[in-house]
Coordinates of C-alpha atoms in Angstrom, one line a residue:
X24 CA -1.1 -14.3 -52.8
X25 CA -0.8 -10.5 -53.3
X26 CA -4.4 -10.1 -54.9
X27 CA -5.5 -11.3 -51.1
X28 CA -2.9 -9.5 -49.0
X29 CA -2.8 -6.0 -51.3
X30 CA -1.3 -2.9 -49.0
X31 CA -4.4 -1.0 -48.0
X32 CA -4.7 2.7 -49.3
X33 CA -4.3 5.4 -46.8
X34 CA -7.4 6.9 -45.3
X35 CA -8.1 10.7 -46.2
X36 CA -7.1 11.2 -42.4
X37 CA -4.2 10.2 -42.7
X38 CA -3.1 12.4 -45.8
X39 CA -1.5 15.9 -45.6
X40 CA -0.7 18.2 -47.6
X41 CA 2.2 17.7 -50.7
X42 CA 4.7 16.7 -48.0
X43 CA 4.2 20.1 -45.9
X44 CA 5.8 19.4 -42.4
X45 CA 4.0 20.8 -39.5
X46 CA 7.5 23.7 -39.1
X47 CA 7.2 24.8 -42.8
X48 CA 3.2 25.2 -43.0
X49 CA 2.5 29.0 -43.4
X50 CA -0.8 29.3 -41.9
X51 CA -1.6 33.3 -43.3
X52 CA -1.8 31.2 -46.7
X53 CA -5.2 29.7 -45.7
X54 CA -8.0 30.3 -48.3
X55 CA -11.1 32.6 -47.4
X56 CA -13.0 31.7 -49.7
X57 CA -14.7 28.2 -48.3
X58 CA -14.8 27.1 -52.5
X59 CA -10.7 27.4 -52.5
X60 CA -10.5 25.1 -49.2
X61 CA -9.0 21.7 -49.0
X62 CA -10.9 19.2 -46.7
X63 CA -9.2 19.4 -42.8
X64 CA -8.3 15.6 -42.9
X65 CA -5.9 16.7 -45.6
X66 CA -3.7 18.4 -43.2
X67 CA -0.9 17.0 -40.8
X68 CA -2.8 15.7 -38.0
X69 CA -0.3 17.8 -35.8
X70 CA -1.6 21.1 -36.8
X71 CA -5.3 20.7 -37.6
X72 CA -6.8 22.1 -34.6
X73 CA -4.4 25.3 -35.4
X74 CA -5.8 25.5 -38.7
X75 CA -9.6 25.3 -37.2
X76 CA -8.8 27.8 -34.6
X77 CA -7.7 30.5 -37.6
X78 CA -10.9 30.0 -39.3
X79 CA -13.0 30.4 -36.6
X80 CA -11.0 33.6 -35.2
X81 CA -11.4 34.8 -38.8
X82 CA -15.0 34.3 -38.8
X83 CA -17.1 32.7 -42.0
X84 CA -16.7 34.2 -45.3
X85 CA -19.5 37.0 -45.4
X86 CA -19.2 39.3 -48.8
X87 CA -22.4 41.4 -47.7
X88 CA -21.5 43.7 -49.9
X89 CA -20.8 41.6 -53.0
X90 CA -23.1 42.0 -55.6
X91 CA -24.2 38.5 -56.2
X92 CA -25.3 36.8 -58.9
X93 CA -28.6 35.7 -60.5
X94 CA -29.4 31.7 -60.9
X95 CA -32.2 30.7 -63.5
X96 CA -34.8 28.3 -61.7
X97 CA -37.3 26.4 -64.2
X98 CA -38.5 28.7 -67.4
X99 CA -38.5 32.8 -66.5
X100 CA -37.9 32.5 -62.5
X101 CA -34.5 34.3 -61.2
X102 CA -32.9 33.9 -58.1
X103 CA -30.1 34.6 -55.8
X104 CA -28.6 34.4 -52.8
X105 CA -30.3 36.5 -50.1
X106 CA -27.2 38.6 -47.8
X107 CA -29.7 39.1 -45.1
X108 CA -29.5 35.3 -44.3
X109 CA -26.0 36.2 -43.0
X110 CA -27.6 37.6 -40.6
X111 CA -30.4 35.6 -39.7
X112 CA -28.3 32.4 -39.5
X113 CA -25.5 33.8 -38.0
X114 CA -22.0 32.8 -38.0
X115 CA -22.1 29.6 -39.8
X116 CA -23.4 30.6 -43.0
X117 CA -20.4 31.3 -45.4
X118 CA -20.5 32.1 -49.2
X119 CA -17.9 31.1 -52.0
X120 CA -17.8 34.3 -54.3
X121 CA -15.5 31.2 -56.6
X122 CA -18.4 28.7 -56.8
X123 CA -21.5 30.9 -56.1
X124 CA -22.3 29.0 -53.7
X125 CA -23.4 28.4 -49.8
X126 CA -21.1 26.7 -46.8
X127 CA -21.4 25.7 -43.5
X128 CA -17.9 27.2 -41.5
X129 CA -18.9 24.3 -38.4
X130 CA -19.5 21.4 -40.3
X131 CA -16.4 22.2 -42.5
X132 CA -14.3 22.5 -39.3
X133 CA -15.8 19.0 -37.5
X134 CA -17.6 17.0 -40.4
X135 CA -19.2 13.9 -38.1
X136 CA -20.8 12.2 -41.0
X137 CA -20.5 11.0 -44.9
X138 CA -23.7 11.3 -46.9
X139 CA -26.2 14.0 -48.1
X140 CA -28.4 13.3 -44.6
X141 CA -30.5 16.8 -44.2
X142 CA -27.6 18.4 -46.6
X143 CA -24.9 18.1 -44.6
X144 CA -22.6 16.9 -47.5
X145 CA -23.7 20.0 -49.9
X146 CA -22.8 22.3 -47.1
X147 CA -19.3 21.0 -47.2
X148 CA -18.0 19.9 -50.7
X149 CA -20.6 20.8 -53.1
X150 CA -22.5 24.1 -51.4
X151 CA -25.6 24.8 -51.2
X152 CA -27.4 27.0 -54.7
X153 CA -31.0 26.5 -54.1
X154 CA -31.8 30.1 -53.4
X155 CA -35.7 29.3 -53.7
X156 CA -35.6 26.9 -51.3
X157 CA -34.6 28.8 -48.0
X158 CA -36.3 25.9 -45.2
X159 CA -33.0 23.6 -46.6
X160 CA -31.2 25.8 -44.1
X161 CA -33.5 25.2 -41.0
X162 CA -33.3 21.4 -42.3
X163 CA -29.2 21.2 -41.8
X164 CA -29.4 23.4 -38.7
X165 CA -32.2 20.6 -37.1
X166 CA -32.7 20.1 -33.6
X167 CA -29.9 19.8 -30.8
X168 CA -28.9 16.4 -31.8
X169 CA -28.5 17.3 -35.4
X170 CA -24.7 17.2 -36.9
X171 CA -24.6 20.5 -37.1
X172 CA -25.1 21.2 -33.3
X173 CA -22.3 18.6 -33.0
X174 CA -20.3 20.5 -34.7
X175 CA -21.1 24.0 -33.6
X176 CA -20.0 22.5 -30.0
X177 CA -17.0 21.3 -30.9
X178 CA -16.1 24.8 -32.5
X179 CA -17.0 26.3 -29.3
X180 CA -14.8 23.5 -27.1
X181 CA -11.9 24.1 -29.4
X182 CA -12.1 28.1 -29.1
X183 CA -12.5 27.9 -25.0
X184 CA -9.8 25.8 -23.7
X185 CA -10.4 26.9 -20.2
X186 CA -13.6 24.3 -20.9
X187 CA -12.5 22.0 -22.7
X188 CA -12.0 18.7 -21.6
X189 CA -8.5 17.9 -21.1
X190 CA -8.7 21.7 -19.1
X191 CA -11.5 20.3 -17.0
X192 CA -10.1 16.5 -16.1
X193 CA -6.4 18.4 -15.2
X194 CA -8.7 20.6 -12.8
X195 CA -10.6 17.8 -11.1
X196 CA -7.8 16.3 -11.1
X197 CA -5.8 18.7 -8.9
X198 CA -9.1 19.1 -7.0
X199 CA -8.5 15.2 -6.2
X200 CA -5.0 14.9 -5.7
X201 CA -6.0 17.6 -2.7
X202 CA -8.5 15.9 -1.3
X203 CA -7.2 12.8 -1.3
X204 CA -4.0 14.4 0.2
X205 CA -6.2 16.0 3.0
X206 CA -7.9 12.3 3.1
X207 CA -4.5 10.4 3.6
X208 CA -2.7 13.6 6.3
X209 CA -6.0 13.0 8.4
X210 CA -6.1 9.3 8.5
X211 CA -2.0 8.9 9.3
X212 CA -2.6 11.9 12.0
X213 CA -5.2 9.3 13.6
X214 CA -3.4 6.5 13.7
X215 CA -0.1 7.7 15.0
X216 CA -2.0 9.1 18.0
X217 CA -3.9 5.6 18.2
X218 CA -0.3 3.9 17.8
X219 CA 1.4 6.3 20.5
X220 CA -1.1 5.7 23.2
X221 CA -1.3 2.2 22.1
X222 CA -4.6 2.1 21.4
X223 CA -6.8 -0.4 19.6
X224 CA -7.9 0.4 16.2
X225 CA -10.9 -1.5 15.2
X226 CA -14.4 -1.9 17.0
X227 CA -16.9 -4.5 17.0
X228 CA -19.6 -2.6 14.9
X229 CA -18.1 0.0 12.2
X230 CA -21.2 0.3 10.5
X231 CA -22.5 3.8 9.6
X232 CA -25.1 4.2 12.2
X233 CA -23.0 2.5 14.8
X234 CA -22.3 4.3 18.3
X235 CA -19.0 3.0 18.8
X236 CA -17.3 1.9 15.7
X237 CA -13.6 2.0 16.7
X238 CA -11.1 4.6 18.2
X239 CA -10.1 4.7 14.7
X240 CA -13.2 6.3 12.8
X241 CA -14.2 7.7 16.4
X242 CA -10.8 9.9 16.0
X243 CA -11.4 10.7 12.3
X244 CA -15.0 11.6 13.0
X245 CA -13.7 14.2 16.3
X246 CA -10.9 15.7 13.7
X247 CA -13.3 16.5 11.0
X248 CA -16.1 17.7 13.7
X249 CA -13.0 20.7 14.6
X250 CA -11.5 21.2 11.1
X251 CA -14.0 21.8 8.0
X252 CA -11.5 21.3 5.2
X253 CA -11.0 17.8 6.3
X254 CA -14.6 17.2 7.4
X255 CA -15.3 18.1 3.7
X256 CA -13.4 15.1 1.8
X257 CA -13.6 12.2 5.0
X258 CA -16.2 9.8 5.8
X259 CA -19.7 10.3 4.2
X260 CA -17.8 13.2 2.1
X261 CA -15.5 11.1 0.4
X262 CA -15.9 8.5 -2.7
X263 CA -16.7 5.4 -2.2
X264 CA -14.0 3.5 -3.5
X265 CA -11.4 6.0 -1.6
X266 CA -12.5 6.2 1.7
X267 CA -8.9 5.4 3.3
X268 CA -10.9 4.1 6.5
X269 CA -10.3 -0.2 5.3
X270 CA -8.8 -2.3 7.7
X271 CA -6.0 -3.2 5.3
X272 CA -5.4 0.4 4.1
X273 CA -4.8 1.2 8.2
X274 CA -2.1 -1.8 8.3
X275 CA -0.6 -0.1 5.3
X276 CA -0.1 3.0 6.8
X277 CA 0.7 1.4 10.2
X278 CA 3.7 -0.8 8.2
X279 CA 4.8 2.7 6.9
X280 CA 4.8 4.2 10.5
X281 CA 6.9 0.8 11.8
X282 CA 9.2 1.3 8.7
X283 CA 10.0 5.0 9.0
X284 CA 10.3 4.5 13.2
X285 CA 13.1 1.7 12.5
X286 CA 15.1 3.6 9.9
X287 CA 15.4 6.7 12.7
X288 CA 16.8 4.3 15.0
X289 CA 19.2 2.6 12.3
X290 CA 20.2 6.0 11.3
X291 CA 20.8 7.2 15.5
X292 CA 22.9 3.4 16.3
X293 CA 24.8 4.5 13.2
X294 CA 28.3 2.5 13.6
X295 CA 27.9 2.2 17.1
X296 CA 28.3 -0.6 19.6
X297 CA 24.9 -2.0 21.0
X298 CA 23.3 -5.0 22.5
X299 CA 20.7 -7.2 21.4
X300 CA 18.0 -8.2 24.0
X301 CA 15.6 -11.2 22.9
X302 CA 12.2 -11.9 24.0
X303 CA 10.3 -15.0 23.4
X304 CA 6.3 -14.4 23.0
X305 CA 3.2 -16.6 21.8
X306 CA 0.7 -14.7 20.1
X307 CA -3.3 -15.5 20.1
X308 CA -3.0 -18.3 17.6
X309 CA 0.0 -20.1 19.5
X310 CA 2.4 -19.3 16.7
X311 CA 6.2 -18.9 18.2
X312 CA 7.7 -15.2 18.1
X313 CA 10.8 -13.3 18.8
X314 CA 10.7 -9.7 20.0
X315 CA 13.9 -8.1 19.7
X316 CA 15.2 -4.8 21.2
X317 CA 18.5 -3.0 21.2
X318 CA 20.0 -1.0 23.4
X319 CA 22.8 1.5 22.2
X320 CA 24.5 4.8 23.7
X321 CA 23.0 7.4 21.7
X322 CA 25.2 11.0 20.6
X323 CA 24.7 12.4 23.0
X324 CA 25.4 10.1 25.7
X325 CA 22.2 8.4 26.4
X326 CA 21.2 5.1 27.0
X327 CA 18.1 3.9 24.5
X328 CA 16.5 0.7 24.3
X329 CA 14.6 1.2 21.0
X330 CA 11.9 -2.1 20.1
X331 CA 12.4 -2.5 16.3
X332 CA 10.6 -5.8 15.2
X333 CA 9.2 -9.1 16.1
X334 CA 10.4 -12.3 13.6
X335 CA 8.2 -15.5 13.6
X336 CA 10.1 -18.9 14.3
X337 CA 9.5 -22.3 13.8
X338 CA 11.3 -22.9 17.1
X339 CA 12.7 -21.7 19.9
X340 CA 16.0 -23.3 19.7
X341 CA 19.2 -21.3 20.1
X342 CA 20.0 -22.4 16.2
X343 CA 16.5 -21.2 14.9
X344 CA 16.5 -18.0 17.6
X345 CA 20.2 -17.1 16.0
X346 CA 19.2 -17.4 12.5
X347 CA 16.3 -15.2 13.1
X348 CA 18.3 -12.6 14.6
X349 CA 20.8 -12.7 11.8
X350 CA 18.0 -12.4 9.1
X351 CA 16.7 -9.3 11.0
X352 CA 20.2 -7.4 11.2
X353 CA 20.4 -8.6 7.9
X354 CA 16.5 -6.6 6.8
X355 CA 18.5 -3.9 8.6
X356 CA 21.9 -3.6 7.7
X357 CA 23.2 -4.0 11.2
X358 CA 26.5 -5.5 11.5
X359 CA 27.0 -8.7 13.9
X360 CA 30.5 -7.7 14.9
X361 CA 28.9 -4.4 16.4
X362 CA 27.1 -6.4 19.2
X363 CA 28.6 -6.2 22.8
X364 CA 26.0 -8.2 24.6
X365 CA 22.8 -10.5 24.5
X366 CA 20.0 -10.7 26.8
X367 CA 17.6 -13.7 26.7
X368 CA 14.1 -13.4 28.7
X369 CA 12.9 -16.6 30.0
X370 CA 16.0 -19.1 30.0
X371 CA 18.9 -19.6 32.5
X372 CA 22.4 -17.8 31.9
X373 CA 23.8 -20.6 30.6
X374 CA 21.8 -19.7 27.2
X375 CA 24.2 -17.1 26.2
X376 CA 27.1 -19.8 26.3
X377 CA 25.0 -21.8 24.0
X378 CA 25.0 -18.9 21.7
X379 CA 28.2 -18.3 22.3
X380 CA 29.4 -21.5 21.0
X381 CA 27.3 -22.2 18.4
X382 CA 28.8 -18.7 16.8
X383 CA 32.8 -20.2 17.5
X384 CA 31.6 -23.5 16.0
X385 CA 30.4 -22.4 13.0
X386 CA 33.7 -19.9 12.7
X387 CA 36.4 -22.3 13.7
X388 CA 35.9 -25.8 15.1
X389 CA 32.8 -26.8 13.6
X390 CA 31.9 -28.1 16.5
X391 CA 28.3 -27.9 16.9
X392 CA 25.7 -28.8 19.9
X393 CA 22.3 -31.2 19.1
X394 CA 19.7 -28.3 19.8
X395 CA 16.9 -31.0 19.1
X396 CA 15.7 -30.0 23.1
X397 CA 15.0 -26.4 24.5
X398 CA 13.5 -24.8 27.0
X399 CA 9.5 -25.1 27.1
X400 CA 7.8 -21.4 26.7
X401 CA 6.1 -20.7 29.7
X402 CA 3.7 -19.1 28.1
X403 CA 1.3 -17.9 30.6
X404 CA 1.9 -18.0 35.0
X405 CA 0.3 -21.6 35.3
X406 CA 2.3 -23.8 37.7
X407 CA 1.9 -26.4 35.4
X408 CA 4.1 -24.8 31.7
X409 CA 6.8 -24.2 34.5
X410 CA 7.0 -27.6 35.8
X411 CA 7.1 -28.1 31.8
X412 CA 10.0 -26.1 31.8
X413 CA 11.7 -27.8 34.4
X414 CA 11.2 -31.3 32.9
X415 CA 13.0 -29.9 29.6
X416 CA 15.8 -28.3 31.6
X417 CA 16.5 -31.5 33.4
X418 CA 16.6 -33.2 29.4
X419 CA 19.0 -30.8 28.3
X420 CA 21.2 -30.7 31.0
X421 CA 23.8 -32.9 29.7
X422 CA 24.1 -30.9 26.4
X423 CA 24.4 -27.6 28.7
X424 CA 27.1 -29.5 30.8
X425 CA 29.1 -29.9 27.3
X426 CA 29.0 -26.8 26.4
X427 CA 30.1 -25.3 29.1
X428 CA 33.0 -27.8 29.6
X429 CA 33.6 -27.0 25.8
X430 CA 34.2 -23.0 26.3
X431 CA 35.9 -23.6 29.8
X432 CA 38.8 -25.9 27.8
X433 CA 38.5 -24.1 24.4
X434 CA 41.6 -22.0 24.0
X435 CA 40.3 -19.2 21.7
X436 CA 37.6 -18.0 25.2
X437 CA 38.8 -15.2 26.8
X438 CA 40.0 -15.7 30.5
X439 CA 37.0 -14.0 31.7
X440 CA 34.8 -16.7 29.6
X441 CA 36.7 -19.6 30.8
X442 CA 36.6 -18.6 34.6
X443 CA 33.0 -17.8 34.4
X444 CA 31.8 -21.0 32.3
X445 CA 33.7 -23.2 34.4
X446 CA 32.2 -21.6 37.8
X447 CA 28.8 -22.3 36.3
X448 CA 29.9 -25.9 35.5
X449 CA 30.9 -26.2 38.9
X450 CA 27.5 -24.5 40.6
X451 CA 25.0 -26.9 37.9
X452 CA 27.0 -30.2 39.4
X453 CA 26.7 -29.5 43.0
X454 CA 24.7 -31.1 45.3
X455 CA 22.2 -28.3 46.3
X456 CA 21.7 -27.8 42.3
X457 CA 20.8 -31.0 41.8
X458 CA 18.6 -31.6 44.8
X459 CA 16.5 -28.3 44.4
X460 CA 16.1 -29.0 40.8
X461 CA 14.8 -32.3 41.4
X462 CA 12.5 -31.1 44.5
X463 CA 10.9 -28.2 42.9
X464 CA 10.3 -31.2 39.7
X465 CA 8.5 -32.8 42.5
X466 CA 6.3 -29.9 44.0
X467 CA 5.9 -28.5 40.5
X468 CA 4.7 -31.5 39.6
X469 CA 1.8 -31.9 42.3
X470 CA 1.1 -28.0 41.5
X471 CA 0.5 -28.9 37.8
X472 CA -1.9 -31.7 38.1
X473 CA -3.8 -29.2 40.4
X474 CA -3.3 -25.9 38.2
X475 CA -5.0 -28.6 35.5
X476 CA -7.8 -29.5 37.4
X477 CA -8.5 -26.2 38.8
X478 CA -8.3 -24.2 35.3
X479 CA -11.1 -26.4 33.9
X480 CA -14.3 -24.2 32.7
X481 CA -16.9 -26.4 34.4
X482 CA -15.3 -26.3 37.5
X483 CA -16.9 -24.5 40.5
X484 CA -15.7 -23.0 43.4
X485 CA -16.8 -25.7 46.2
X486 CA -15.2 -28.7 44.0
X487 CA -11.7 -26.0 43.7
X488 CA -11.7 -26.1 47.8
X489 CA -11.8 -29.5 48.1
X490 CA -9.1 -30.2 45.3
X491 CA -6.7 -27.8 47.2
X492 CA -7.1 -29.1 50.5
X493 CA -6.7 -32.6 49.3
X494 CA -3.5 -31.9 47.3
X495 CA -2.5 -29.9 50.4
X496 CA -2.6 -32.8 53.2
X497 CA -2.1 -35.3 51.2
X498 CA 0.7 -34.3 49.1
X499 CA 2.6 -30.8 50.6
X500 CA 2.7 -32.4 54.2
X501 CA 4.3 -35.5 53.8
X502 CA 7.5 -35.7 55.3
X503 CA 8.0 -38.9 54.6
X504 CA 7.7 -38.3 50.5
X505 CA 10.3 -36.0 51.3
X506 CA 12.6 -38.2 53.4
X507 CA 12.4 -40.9 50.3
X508 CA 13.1 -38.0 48.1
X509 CA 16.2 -37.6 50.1
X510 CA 17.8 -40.9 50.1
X511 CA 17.0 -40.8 46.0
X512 CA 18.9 -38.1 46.0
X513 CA 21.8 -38.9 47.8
X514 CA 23.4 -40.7 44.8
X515 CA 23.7 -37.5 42.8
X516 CA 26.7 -36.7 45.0
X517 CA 29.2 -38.7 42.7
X518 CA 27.8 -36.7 39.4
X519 CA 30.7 -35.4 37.9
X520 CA 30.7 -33.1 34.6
X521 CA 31.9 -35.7 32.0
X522 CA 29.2 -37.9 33.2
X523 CA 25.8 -38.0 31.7
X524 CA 23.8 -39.2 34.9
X525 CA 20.8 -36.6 34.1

């Protein structure tokens, strides 16, 4: 098993040098002569660029004025190494007075390759000695893809950090981080103007060459066209992928806007009383929503009504409309206890009893009410969703009836609750409740099938004329309808509260 799993030797890389640590290393120890050096991948990893940066302020290793010696070539021929080379190759050229022979300072410092390719080896470990042969030192300097002009640029990288590359990505990145700063200031600025005025954002055609893309890019465009420093990182200035003009990154910033808006009114309510006033609302795809607002006495004395946040329901029953208002005071740390009134848009008084009482049933009782029924939104001003409404007031009206009863009898009401819940009992079983609930069913009900017929698309103006006049005679003046309608009606006289006659 071992012969197939042996521990693999460390690479030269990874070597250093006798257990040196990077704090004990004595750099003014370094060897001048290039014969006496140890490789670079000897040292600590942690100091090698140090140790290349000496060498290079140092310079290469150039005895001019040595007297150097003679090399036999073949039988009688004597050579040696030329000084004036030093200057003719300039600063890369080294010689080891140790070893007699000649070095390359760059490739020493930044050795890319292994192998004696155009002699870049023997310029490292071995030298160089073949003074007769001067072209070998054209042949390692080569062309500007050679590994010696790799490593003569990476000598010059190392000694101008102002250039090098970690120096040049932490300036463009600065540079960015400004412009995209710029980028993001200019695109909120736009949309809190487009979100006070209350203003649409998007247009029809935001293409480049468009002439009316949007209010949005129409603003952006008009705030770059009066302030160059943004005109120079927006639009057709900016990258591509960091535009910050996207449909979703404007509901980002729009969500931020909404977030930071509702935390300045949490912070003015503070622990203050306020009321709750609760809006019921369709929007374009028919999906049920609840607009809430409250209304608090501010500091300084004034009265505020601050919007802070429509909640989707599944329903608008008085259960699902109270769970959604404690799941937003929940989102926003208001306290329930705090509230000292409700307001309900589109539903009779009696609504806030319902609420009323389904808080004391849950608390003490447990008494609950069957909420399966509600009020039908009416949704637009057709005739015919109010005579919708009608019909489902008229269905709930015995459950209304027990409520009330339940808060005028229930000992834990206030006095004030009790007289007022038992005055509306008294006003909802009366006669002239009943009758005018049950005539305006009727007339509602002729007005719908006409609001229906007249609200079709293919219907034109001569055809509506007719419709209204029939409906008119036929059903509006007709007192004997009404007279029927009458002695129908003269039985609700015995309803009584505990009676479910409705």
């Amino acid at each position: 098993m071992h012969r197939f799993f042996k521990r693999k030797a460390p690479e030269p890389e990874e070597q250093n040098t006798g257990n040196v640590t990077v704090g004990e290393f004595d750099f003014s120890q370094l060897p001048a002569d290039p014969g006496q050096r140890i490789p670079i991948c000897s040292y600590n990893v942690n100091i090698r660029d140090q140790v290349r940066r000496i060498y290079l302020q140092k310079g290469p290793c150039q005895p001019s004025s040595y007297e150097f010696p003679k090399r036999k070539f073949g039988v009688s021929q004597f050579r040696r190494f030329n000084p004036s080379w030093f200057k003719e190759f300039g600063d890369w050229l080294e010689y080891s007075i140790e070893k007699d022979a000649a070095y390359c300072l760059y490739c020493y410092l930044f050795k890319t390759t292994k192998g004696k390719q155009a002699g870049g080896e023997t310029f490292v470990s071995e030298g160089f000695t073949n003074w007769k042969s001067k072209d070998r030192l054209n042949i390692h300097v080569g062309q500007h893809d050679s590994e010696h002009h790799k490593a003569r640029m990476n000598c010059e990288a190392l000694m101008n950090q102002d250039e090098h590359i970690q120096s040049i990505f932490h300036k463009q990145s600065k540079q960015m981080r400004s412009d995209y700063r710029i980028r993001l200031t200019a695109s909120i600025d736009c949309i809190r103007v487009l979100l006070r005025q209350g203003n649409s954002f998007r247009g029809h055609d935001e293409t480049e060459g468009s002439l009316n893309p949007g209010n949005f890019l129409i603003q952006l465009e008009f705030l770059g066209a009066h302030n160059k420093e943004i005109n120079d990182v927006i639009l057709k200035n900016a990258p591509k992928n960091c535009k910050l003009t996207s449909p979703d990154i404007q509901k980002d910033i729009v969500r931020a806007c909404a977030t930071e808006t509702i935390n300045v009114i949490i912070k003015d309510i503070g622990n203050s009383l306020f009321s709750n006033l609760v809006d019921e609302s369709r929007d374009v795809s028919m999906k049920e929503q609840m607009s809430v607002v409250l209304r608090y006495v501010d500091s300084s004395g004034h009265i505020n009504e601050r919007f802070i946040g429509i909640e989707h329901v599944t329903s608008t029953t008085a259960l699902s409309l109270k769970a959604a208002i404690d799941k937003m005071f929940a989102k926003y740390n208001l306290s329930i206890s705090n509230v000292r009134g409700q307001g309900f848009d589109g539903a009779s008084n009696m609504q806030d009893f319902i609420v009323e009482a389904l808080e004391r049933g849950e608390i003490s009782s447990g008494r609950g009410l069957n909420q399966e029924t509600t009020l039908q939104r009416v949704g637009d001003t057709r005739w015919g969703s109010h005579y919708n409404s009608l019909n489902s007031l008229i269905s709930m009206f015995s459950a209304v009836s027990d409520v009330l009863e339940m808060i005028s009898e229930d000992d834990s009401s206030s006095p004030d609750q009790k007289t007022e819940a038992f005055n509306l009992l008294e006003s909802i079983l009366s006669f002239d409740f009943a009758f005018n609930l049950y005539l305006m069913k009727h007339v509602l009900g002729i007005s719908s099938e006409l609001s229906t017929a007249l609200q079709k698309k293919d219907q034109d103006i001569v055809n509506a004329m007719d419709l209204v006049q029939l409906y008119f005679y036929t059903d509006f003046i007709n007192v004997d309808g009404i007279g029927l309608m009458l002695e129908n009606y003269e039985q609700l006289l015995s309803v009584s509260y505990n009676q479910e006659s409705f």
